[in-house]
Short mmCIF file of C-alpha atoms in Angstrom, two decimals:
data_model
loop_
_atom_site.label_atom_id
_atom_site.label_comp_id
_atom_site.label_asym_id
_atom_site.label_seq_id
_atom_site.Cartn_x
_atom_site.Cartn_y
_atom_site.Cartn_z
CA UNK A 1 -31.84 32.02 23.76
CA UNK A 2 -35.90 31.74 23.41
CA UNK A 3 -36.55 29.57 20.04
CA UNK A 4 -36.57 32.69 18.05
CA UNK A 5 -33.64 33.56 18.90
CA UNK A 6 -31.36 30.78 18.94
CA UNK A 7 -27.63 30.50 20.82
CA UNK A 8 -25.08 31.21 17.75
CA UNK A 9 -21.86 30.59 17.39
CA UNK A 10 -20.50 34.60 18.81
CA UNK A 11 -23.07 34.97 20.87
CA UNK A 12 -21.37 31.07 22.78
CA UNK A 13 -18.08 32.42 22.19
CA UNK A 14 -18.38 34.98 24.57
CA UNK A 15 -20.97 33.24 27.33
CA UNK A 16 -17.44 30.75 27.32
CA UNK A 17 -14.65 33.87 28.13
CA UNK A 18 -17.18 35.41 30.75
CA UNK A 19 -16.99 32.01 32.68
CA UNK A 20 -13.97 31.16 34.91
CA UNK A 21 -14.25 27.44 34.69
CA UNK A 22 -13.81 27.18 30.36
CA UNK A 23 -9.67 26.84 30.14
CA UNK A 24 -10.33 27.22 26.28
CA UNK A 25 -12.36 28.03 23.81
CA UNK A 26 -10.71 24.93 20.02
CA UNK A 27 -12.45 24.98 17.29
CA UNK A 28 -12.30 21.97 15.10
CA UNK A 29 -14.04 21.49 11.32
CA UNK A 30 -14.65 22.09 8.16
CA UNK A 31 -14.67 26.33 9.43
CA UNK A 32 -10.70 25.67 10.79
CA UNK A 33 -9.51 24.50 7.13
CA UNK A 34 -9.39 27.31 5.07
CA UNK A 35 -11.22 27.29 2.20
CA UNK A 36 -13.77 24.20 3.15
CA UNK A 37 -16.35 26.74 4.39
CA UNK A 38 -20.28 26.16 2.81
CA UNK A 39 -22.64 26.75 3.07
CA UNK A 40 -23.78 23.72 5.07
CA UNK A 41 -20.71 24.34 7.89
CA UNK A 42 -21.57 24.73 11.70
CA UNK A 43 -18.27 25.86 14.46
CA UNK A 44 -17.62 22.64 15.79
CA UNK A 45 -15.87 23.49 19.04
CA UNK A 46 -14.45 21.32 22.34
CA UNK A 47 -15.16 24.29 25.29
CA UNK A 48 -12.49 22.72 28.05
CA UNK A 49 -13.40 23.07 31.59
CA UNK A 50 -11.21 23.70 34.27
CA UNK A 51 -10.56 19.97 36.33
CA UNK A 52 -13.05 20.02 39.61
CA UNK A 53 -14.95 23.25 38.16
CA UNK A 54 -18.60 23.32 37.70
CA UNK A 55 -19.83 25.67 34.40
CA UNK A 56 -23.52 26.20 33.46
CA UNK A 57 -22.83 25.54 29.75
CA UNK A 58 -22.77 21.60 29.99
CA UNK A 59 -26.47 22.80 29.00
CA UNK A 60 -25.62 23.66 25.88
CA UNK A 61 -23.73 20.02 24.64
CA UNK A 62 -25.32 18.75 21.91
CA UNK A 63 -25.39 21.23 19.56
CA UNK A 64 -28.47 23.64 21.46
CA UNK A 65 -28.17 26.22 19.43
CA UNK A 66 -27.55 27.93 15.25
CA UNK A 67 -24.95 25.86 13.44
CA UNK A 68 -23.00 25.19 16.54
CA UNK A 69 -22.05 21.97 17.54
CA UNK A 70 -20.50 21.49 21.02
CA UNK A 71 -17.82 19.44 23.45
CA UNK A 72 -17.74 20.00 26.36
CA UNK A 73 -14.99 18.69 28.27
CA UNK A 74 -12.58 18.39 31.28
CA UNK A 75 -9.37 19.95 31.41
CA UNK A 76 -7.47 16.72 32.41
CA UNK A 77 -9.95 14.60 29.02
CA UNK A 78 -9.01 17.02 26.88
CA UNK A 79 -4.88 16.24 27.70
CA UNK A 80 -5.36 12.84 26.26
CA UNK A 81 -7.48 11.13 28.49
CA UNK A 82 -10.75 11.25 27.19
CA UNK A 83 -9.86 11.84 23.62
CA UNK A 84 -10.50 9.20 20.75
CA UNK A 85 -7.94 8.69 18.20
CA UNK A 86 -10.48 9.12 14.66
CA UNK A 87 -10.57 12.42 16.68
CA UNK A 88 -6.87 12.88 16.06
CA UNK A 89 -6.69 14.73 13.18
CA UNK A 90 -8.98 17.36 13.81
CA UNK A 91 -7.11 18.14 16.62
CA UNK A 92 -4.60 18.65 14.80
CA UNK A 93 -5.66 21.64 12.57
CA UNK A 94 -8.27 22.50 14.98
CA UNK A 95 -7.94 26.73 16.44
CA UNK A 96 -7.23 28.14 19.84
CA UNK A 97 -10.36 30.04 19.85
CA UNK A 98 -9.74 31.38 23.69
CA UNK A 99 -6.19 29.70 25.65
CA UNK A 100 -6.09 29.95 29.46
CA UNK A 101 -3.52 28.99 30.63
CA UNK A 102 -0.25 30.66 28.97
CA UNK A 103 0.13 28.51 25.81
CA UNK A 104 -1.16 24.93 27.30
CA UNK A 105 -4.46 24.18 24.78
CA UNK A 106 -1.87 25.97 21.95
CA UNK A 107 0.71 22.46 23.33
CA UNK A 108 -2.44 19.95 23.44
CA UNK A 109 -2.86 20.52 19.54
CA UNK A 110 0.49 20.60 18.97
CA UNK A 111 1.26 17.88 20.40
CA UNK A 112 -1.90 16.54 18.80
CA UNK A 113 -0.90 16.82 15.20
CA UNK A 114 2.71 15.37 15.81
CA UNK A 115 2.85 11.47 16.78
CA UNK A 116 5.60 10.26 19.34
CA UNK A 117 8.39 7.99 17.22
CA UNK A 118 8.37 4.62 18.57
CA UNK A 119 4.28 4.98 18.28
CA UNK A 120 4.99 6.18 13.89
CA UNK A 121 6.77 3.30 14.48
CA UNK A 122 4.95 0.46 15.30
CA UNK A 123 1.71 2.21 13.49
CA UNK A 124 3.96 1.53 10.12
CA UNK A 125 5.00 -1.74 10.36
CA UNK A 126 0.92 -2.59 10.83
CA UNK A 127 -0.32 0.08 7.58
CA UNK A 128 1.78 -1.63 5.62
CA UNK A 129 1.41 -5.17 6.76
CA UNK A 130 -2.88 -4.00 5.73
CA UNK A 131 -1.58 -1.83 2.84
CA UNK A 132 0.31 -5.08 1.71
CA UNK A 133 -2.07 -7.55 2.24
CA UNK A 134 -4.95 -5.48 -0.22
CA UNK A 135 -2.49 -5.16 -2.32
CA UNK A 136 -2.60 -8.61 -2.64
CA UNK A 137 -6.10 -9.27 -2.10
CA UNK A 138 -6.14 -7.12 -5.04
CA UNK A 139 -3.72 -8.12 -7.84
CA UNK A 140 -5.30 -12.29 -6.96
CA UNK A 141 -8.58 -11.43 -7.23
CA UNK A 142 -7.71 -9.13 -10.99
CA UNK A 143 -5.99 -12.17 -12.25
CA UNK A 144 -8.03 -14.62 -11.60
CA UNK A 145 -10.66 -12.58 -13.22
CA UNK A 146 -12.54 -11.26 -9.43
CA UNK A 147 -13.75 -7.91 -10.94
CA UNK A 148 -15.26 -7.01 -8.03
CA UNK A 149 -13.62 -8.62 -5.36
CA UNK A 150 -10.14 -6.21 -6.74
CA UNK A 151 -11.87 -3.86 -7.56
CA UNK A 152 -12.84 -2.74 -3.31
CA UNK A 153 -8.97 -4.43 -2.58
CA UNK A 154 -7.62 -1.98 -4.72
CA UNK A 155 -9.32 0.95 -2.81
CA UNK A 156 -8.87 -1.00 0.22
CA UNK A 157 -4.92 -0.71 -0.37
CA UNK A 158 -5.19 3.06 -0.81
CA UNK A 159 -7.35 3.47 2.55
CA UNK A 160 -4.00 1.46 4.47
CA UNK A 161 -1.41 3.13 1.73
CA UNK A 162 -2.41 7.14 3.08
CA UNK A 163 -1.92 5.25 6.92
CA UNK A 164 1.23 4.43 6.50
CA UNK A 165 2.68 7.39 4.66
CA UNK A 166 1.56 9.88 6.59
CA UNK A 167 2.57 7.69 10.20
CA UNK A 168 5.96 7.67 8.40
CA UNK A 169 6.30 11.25 8.39
CA UNK A 170 4.76 11.53 12.16
CA UNK A 171 1.32 12.92 11.29
CA UNK A 172 -2.36 11.56 12.01
CA UNK A 173 -4.53 10.98 8.35
CA UNK A 174 -6.92 13.34 7.11
CA UNK A 175 -10.47 12.15 6.85
CA UNK A 176 -10.29 12.63 3.21
CA UNK A 177 -12.94 15.73 3.18
CA UNK A 178 -9.72 17.15 3.63
CA UNK A 179 -6.57 15.13 2.44
CA UNK A 180 -6.44 17.60 -0.92
CA UNK A 181 -6.96 20.57 1.44
CA UNK A 182 -3.68 18.97 3.67
CA UNK A 183 -1.94 18.02 0.50
CA UNK A 184 -2.29 20.90 -1.06
CA UNK A 185 -0.93 22.65 2.01
CA UNK A 186 1.50 19.80 4.04
CA UNK A 187 2.51 17.74 1.63
CA UNK A 188 4.16 14.60 2.11
CA UNK A 189 7.92 14.53 1.77
CA UNK A 190 9.56 13.13 -0.57
CA UNK A 191 5.48 12.65 -3.08
CA UNK A 192 4.44 14.85 -5.79
CA UNK A 193 0.88 16.25 -4.63
CA UNK A 194 -0.13 15.31 -8.04
CA UNK A 195 1.24 12.25 -9.17
CA UNK A 196 0.74 10.98 -5.63
CA UNK A 197 -3.85 11.68 -5.99
CA UNK A 198 -4.37 11.26 -9.53
CA UNK A 199 -3.17 7.46 -8.72
CA UNK A 200 -4.79 6.86 -5.11
CA UNK A 201 -8.00 7.75 -7.32
CA UNK A 202 -7.57 6.23 -10.30
CA UNK A 203 -6.93 2.39 -8.17
CA UNK A 204 -9.83 3.68 -5.81
CA UNK A 205 -12.20 4.05 -9.08
CA UNK A 206 -10.47 1.28 -11.63
CA UNK A 207 -8.12 -0.95 -9.58
CA UNK A 208 -5.82 -0.37 -12.47
CA UNK A 209 -3.44 -3.14 -11.83
CA UNK A 210 -0.24 -1.72 -13.93
CA UNK A 211 -0.64 1.84 -11.73
CA UNK A 212 -0.76 -0.67 -8.60
CA UNK A 213 2.68 -2.51 -8.76
CA UNK A 214 4.07 0.71 -9.77
CA UNK A 215 2.59 2.01 -6.28
CA UNK A 216 4.41 -1.27 -4.67
CA UNK A 217 7.51 -0.50 -6.30
CA UNK A 218 7.85 2.89 -5.55
CA UNK A 219 5.68 1.95 -1.70
CA UNK A 220 8.49 -0.83 -0.99
CA UNK A 221 11.20 1.65 -1.78
CA UNK A 222 10.23 3.94 0.46
CA UNK A 223 9.60 1.62 3.59
CA UNK A 224 12.68 -1.33 3.68
CA UNK A 225 14.87 3.08 3.11
CA UNK A 226 12.55 3.12 6.40
CA UNK A 227 13.49 0.42 7.85
CA UNK A 228 10.05 -1.55 7.67
CA UNK A 229 11.92 -4.64 5.52
CA UNK A 230 10.94 -7.24 6.93
CA UNK A 231 7.23 -7.26 7.52
CA UNK A 232 8.38 -6.86 3.21
CA UNK A 233 9.42 -9.60 3.04
CA UNK A 234 7.37 -12.28 5.55
CA UNK A 235 5.53 -11.75 1.92
CA UNK A 236 7.85 -14.02 0.80
CA UNK A 237 7.28 -15.47 -3.53
CA UNK A 238 3.77 -13.04 -2.77
CA UNK A 239 5.75 -10.10 -3.67
CA UNK A 240 6.42 -11.59 -7.26
CA UNK A 241 3.04 -10.97 -7.66
CA UNK A 242 2.86 -7.24 -5.85
CA UNK A 243 5.73 -5.55 -8.07
CA UNK A 244 6.45 -4.73 -11.50
CA UNK A 245 5.82 -6.70 -13.90
CA UNK A 246 7.46 -6.32 -17.67
CA UNK A 247 3.62 -4.89 -19.17
CA UNK A 248 3.39 -2.48 -16.44
CA UNK A 249 5.46 0.26 -17.85
CA UNK A 250 2.95 2.08 -19.20
CA UNK A 251 2.56 5.83 -17.28
CA UNK A 252 -1.92 6.07 -16.89
#
């Protein structure tokens, strides 16, 4: 392709399909999320090559083209050995463009979309503790008149809360860009999506202490029901500061 005629997504897919070394193509990012594509969206594509095979397509890696962002990996790397954890959500909602492994590529994506039970339980405990820590710091800073610190800690707590809630259902947390998209299509069981998003937004933006406490009460019950009571009990008297007070009965 010349500089005047950069390689397009369709043209690259055609080349990849014709290359016997390529066993799979996986599209991720905004183009794998219906309704999220904008004029600035490129094609984020994994090119999966058979172990030990050679392909000339590696020359296109790094996004040499018109709206192309290509990553070339071996099959072993794609199956887990070389995939970073931060890519987990991207792969969970990715689309299979080519699968020469009789559904093997699709199965890898399905595995990435669901956390192992033991892994999820362990992660939940860590995220719950981080959520409690930031919540505690936020309400304590509010009590002590440190408004900025209280808001910053409140924002941190919402990040940890979302990690906890998604891990509780063995799902990778979506990137912030796709949070509303994800919950609109795949709600978290037991949570009203609109109410949850409103609370997350308000707590992140304003550090609303009354709302934080009411949210904590809901999360505490959910966490205890899921077997994470020990994580919360370790906070001792600190729980009293995070739980609702008589003045926290508002509906904001």
